[in-house]
Coordinates of C-alpha atoms in Angstrom, one line a residue:
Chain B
X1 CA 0.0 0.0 0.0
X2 CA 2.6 2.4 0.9
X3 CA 6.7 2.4 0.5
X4 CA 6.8 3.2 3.9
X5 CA 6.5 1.3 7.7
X6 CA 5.6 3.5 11.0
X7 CA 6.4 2.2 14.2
X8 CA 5.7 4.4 17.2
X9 CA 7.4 4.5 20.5
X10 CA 6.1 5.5 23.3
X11 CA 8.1 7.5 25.8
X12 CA 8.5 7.4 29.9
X13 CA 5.0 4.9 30.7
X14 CA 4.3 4.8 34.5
X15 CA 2.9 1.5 35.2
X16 CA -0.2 3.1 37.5
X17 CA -0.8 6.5 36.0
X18 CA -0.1 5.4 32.6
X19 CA -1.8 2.6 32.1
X20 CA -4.6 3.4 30.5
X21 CA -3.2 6.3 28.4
X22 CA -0.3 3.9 26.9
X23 CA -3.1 1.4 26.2
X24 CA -4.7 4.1 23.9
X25 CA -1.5 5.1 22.5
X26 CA -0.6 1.5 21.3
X27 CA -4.2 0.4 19.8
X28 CA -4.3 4.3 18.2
X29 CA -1.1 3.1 16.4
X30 CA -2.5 -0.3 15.5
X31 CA -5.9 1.1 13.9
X32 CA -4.2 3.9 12.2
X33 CA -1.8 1.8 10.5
X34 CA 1.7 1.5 12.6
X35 CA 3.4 -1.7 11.8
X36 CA 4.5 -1.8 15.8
X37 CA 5.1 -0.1 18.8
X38 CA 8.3 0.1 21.1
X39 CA 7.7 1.7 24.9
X40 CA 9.8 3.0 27.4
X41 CA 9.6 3.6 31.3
X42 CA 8.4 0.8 33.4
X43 CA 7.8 -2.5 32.1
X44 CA 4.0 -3.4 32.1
X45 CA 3.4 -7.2 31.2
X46 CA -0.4 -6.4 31.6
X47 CA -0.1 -3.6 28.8
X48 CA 1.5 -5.9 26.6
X49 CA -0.7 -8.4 27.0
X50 CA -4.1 -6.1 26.5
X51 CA -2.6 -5.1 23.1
X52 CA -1.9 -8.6 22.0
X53 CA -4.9 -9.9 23.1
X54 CA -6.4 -7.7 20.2
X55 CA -4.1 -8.1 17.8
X56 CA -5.2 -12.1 18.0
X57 CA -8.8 -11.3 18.3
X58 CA -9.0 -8.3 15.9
X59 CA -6.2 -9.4 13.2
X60 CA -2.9 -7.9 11.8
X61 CA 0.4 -8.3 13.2
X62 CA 1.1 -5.1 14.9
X63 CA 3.6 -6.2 17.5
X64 CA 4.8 -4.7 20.8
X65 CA 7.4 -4.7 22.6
X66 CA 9.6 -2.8 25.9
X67 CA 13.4 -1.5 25.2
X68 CA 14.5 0.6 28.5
X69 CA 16.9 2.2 26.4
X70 CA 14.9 4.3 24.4
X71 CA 18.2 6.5 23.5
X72 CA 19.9 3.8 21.8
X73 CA 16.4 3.0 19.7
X74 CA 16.2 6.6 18.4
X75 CA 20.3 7.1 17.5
X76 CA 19.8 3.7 15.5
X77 CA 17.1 4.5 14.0
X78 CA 18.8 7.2 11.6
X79 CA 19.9 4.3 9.4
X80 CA 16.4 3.0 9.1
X81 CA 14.4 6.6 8.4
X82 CA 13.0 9.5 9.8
X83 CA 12.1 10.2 13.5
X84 CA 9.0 12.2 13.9
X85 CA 8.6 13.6 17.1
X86 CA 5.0 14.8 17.8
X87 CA 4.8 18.3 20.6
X88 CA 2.9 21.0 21.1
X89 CA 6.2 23.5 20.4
X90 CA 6.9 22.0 17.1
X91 CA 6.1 23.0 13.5
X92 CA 2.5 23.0 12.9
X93 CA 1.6 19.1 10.9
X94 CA 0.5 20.8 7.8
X95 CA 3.1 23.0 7.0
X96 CA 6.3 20.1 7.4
X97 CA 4.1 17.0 6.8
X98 CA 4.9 16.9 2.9
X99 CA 8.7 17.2 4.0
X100 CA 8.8 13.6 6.0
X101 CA 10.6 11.1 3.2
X102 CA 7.9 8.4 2.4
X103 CA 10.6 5.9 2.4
X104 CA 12.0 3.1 4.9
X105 CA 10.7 3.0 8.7
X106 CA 9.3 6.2 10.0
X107 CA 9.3 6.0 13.9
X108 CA 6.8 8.6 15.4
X109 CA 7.6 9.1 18.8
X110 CA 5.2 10.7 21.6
X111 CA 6.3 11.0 24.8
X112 CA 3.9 11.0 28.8
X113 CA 4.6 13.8 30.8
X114 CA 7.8 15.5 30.4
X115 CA 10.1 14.9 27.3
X116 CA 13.8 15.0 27.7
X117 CA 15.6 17.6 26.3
X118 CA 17.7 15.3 23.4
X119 CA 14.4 14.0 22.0
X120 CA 14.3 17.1 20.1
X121 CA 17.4 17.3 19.1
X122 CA 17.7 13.6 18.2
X123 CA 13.9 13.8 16.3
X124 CA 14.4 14.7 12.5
X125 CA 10.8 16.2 13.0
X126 CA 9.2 18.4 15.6
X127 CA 5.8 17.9 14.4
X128 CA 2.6 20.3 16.2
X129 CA -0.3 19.2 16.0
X130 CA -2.2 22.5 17.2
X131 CA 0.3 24.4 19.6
X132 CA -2.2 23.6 22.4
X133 CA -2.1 21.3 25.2
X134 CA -4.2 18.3 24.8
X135 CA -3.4 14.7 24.5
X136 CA -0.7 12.2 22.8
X137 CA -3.3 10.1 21.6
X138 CA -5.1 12.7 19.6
X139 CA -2.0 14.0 18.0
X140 CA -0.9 10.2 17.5
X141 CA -4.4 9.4 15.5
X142 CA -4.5 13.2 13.5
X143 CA -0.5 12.6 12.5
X144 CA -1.1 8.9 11.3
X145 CA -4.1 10.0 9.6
X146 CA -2.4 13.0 7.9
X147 CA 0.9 10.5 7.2
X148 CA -1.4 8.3 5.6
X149 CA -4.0 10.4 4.3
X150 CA -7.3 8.5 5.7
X151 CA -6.5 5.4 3.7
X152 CA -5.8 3.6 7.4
X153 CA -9.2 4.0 8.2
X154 CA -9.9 1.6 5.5
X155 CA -7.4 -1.1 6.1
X156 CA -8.5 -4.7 6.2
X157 CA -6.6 -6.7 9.2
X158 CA -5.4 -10.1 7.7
X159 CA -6.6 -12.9 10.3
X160 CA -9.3 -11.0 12.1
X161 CA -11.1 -13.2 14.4
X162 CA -13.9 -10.6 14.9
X163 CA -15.0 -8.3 12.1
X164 CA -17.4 -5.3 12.5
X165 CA -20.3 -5.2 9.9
X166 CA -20.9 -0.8 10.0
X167 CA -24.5 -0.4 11.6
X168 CA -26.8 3.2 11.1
X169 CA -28.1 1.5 14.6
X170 CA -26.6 -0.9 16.9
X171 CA -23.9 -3.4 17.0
X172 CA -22.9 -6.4 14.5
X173 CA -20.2 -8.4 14.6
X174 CA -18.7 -11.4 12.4
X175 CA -17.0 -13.9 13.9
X176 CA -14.7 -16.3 12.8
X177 CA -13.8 -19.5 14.5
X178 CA -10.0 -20.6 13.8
Chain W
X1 CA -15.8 30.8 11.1
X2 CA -18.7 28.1 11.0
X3 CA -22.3 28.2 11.1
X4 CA -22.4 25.4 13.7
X5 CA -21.3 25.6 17.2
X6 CA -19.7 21.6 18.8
X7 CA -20.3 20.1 22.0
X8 CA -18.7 16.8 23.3
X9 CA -21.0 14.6 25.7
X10 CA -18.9 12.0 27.3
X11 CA -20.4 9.4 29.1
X12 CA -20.0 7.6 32.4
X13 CA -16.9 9.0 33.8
X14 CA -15.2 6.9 36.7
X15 CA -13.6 9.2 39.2
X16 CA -10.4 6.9 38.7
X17 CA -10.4 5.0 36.4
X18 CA -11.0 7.4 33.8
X19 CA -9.6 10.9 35.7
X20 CA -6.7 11.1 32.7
X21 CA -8.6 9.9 29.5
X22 CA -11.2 12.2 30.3
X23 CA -8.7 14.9 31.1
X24 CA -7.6 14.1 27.3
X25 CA -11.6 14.0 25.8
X26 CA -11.9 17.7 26.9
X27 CA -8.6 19.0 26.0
X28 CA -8.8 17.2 22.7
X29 CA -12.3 18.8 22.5
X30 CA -11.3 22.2 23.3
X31 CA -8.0 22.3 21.4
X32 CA -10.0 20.5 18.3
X33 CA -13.1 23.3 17.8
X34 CA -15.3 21.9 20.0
X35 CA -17.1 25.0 22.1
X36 CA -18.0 23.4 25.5
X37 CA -18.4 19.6 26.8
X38 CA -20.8 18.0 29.4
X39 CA -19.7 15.0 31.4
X40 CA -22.0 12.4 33.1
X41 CA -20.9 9.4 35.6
X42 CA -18.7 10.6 38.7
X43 CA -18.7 14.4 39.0
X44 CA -14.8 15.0 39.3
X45 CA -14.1 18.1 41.0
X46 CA -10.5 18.2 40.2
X47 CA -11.1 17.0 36.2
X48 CA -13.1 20.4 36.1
X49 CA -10.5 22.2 37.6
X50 CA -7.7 21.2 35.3
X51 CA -10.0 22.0 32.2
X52 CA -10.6 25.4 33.7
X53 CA -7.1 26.0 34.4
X54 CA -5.9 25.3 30.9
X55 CA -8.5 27.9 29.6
X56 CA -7.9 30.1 31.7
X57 CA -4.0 29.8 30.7
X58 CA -4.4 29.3 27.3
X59 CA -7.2 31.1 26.3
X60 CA -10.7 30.5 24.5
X61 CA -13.8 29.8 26.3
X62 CA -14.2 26.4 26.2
X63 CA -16.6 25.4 29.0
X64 CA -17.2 22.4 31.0
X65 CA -20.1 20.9 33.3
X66 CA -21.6 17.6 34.6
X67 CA -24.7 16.3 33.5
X68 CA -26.0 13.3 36.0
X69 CA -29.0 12.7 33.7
X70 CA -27.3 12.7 30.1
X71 CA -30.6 11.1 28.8
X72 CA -32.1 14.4 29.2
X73 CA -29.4 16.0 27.7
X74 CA -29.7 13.8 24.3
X75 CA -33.9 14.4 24.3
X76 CA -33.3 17.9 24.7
X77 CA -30.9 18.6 22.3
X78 CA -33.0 17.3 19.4
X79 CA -34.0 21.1 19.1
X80 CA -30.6 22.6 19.0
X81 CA -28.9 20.1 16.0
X82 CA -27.7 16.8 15.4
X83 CA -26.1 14.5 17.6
X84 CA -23.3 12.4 16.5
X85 CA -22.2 9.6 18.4
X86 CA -18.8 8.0 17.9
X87 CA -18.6 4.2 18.2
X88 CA -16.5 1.6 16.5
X89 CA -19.7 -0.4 15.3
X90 CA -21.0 3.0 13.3
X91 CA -20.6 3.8 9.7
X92 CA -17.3 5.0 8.8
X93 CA -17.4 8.4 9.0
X94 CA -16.0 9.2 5.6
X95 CA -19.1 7.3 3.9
X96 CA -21.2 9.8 6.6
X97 CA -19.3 12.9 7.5
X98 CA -20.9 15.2 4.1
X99 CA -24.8 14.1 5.8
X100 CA -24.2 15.6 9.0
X101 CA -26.1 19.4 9.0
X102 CA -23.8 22.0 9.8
X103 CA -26.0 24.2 11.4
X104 CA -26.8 25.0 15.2
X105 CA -25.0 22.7 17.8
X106 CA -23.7 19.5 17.0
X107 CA -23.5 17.1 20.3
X108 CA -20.4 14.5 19.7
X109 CA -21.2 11.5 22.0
X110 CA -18.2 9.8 23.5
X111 CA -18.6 7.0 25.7
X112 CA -16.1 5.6 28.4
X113 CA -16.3 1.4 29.1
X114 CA -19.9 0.3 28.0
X115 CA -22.3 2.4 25.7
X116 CA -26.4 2.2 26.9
X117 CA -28.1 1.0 23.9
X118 CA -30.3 4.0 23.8
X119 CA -27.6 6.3 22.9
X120 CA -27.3 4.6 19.8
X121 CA -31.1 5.1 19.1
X122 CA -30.9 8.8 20.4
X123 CA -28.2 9.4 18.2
X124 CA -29.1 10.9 14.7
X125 CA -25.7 9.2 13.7
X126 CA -23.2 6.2 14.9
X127 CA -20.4 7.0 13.1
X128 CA -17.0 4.9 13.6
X129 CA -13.7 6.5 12.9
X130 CA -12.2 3.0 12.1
X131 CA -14.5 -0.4 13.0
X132 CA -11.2 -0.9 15.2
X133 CA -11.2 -1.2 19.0
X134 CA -8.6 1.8 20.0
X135 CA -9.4 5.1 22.1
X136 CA -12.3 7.6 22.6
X137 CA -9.9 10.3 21.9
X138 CA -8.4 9.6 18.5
X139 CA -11.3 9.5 17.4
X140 CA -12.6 12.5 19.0
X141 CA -9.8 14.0 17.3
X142 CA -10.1 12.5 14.1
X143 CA -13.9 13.2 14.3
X144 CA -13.5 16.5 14.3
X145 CA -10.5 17.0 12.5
X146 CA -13.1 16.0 9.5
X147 CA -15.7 17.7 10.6
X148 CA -14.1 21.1 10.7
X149 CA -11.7 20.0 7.8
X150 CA -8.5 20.9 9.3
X151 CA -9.1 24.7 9.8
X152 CA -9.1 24.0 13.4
X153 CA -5.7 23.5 13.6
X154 CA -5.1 27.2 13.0
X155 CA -7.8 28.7 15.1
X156 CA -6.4 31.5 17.8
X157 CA -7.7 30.9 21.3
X158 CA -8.7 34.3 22.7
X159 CA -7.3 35.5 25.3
X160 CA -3.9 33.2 26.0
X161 CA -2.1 33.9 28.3
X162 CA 0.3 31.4 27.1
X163 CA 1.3 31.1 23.5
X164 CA 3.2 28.9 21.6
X165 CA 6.0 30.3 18.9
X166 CA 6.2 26.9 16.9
X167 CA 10.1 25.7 16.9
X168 CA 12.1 23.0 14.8
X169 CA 14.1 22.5 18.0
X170 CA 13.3 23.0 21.5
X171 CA 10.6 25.2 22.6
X172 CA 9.9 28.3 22.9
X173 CA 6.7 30.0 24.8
X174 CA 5.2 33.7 25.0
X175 CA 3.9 34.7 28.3
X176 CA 1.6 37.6 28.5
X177 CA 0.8 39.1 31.6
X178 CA -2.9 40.2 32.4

């Protein structure tokens, strides 16, 4: 579909306060196309296993996985592509989003409270999306969906156990025993 | 700017549970167009604190309130505009998105764990942003993203105390005093 990959790593998760945030960051990147995610900060086996659990039910092969040193992912990345790190004080998504090379791995990084320093100089991109405070999960979804331009929302998942069937009213569901 | 004025309903806040993602429903609403949101479940003192604070800092006039009896608040807004709930089973919203009025006040419906089956029949549309399981606030942001067509990325919050000068490095932030 595309010449590129996106993986997205998740910066500094806190296994109680960030439990539920880092869930939504990881199945954001999974419906909006990322190929995987890579988190940082405390280990959470229970995280890991939520977003599995979907990827088996729900299909694809998104995978996840922890790497405590997340410094050593983005300085080998450079090799691999670009590093697109999404903030409120970067450049605005629509004026640099045409300048992100559409080649090799793009790894889209979004951080929890408070980002280190280096992450913006190690990023290729500083990438806004809106200079106001909100959440990393909305500017994950709006920068996958502009990278991609809407065609994620249409993906099929190979291997989907459960398949929604789009309702005006109400809730149907297909699924497949295997 | 637009003829149409957004509201967000989200539904069945936990105090705990759910104190950040809802945190991140309202930002995202307020930082994506929206004009106000309404909140039903727990009533969360300190949830509507930290939305006020953020308006107050950085500008707009974004307001929030609870709602025990969201019911009421779907019956009576059949008077005011269309309301447009958000749920993975829905129609995607690109095949929906140009049947939406855009006049008066649009109610966006965004549920937390488990969606009443009557929202669904109050709802003049169950749109999904994706028929994948992920997060109430992508697709918040997504939702309206669409629905405003990007231009709400640009809007200026009236008022800020705190501005943003977009950076490709670092950060770099305008205080006003007043």
């Amino acid at each position: 579909m595309t010449d590129f990959r996106v993986y997205v790593l998740r910066l500094g998760h806190r296994l109680l306060r960030d439990a539920r945030v880092t869930t939504h960051v990881l199945l954001t990147a999974r419906a909006f196309g990322a190929s995987g995610a890579i988190y940082s900060g405390e280990r959470d086996a229970k995280l890991e296993e939520t977003v599995r659990d979907v990827v088996e039910r729900w299909g694809g092969d998104f995978e996840v996985r922890y790497e405590k040193d997340w410094r050593s992912v983005l300085s080998g990345w450079k090799d691999r592509g670009s590093i697109c790190h999404l903030t409120m004080y970067g450049i605005p998504v629509d004026e640099c989003i045409d300048e992100i090379p559409r080649v090799g791995d793009i790894l889209v990084v979004v951080g929890s409270k408070k980002v280190p320093r280096d992450v913006y100089e190690l990023a290729d991109f500083n990438i806004a999306i809106g200079n106001q405070p909100h959440s990393e999960v909305a500017a994950l979804a709006v920068f996958l969906d502009r990278l991609f331009g809407g065609e994620e929302l249409k993906r099929e998942f190979n291997g989907a156990k459960i398949r929604i069937i789009p309702q005006r009213r109400g809730k149907k569901v297909k699924v497949s025993k295997s």
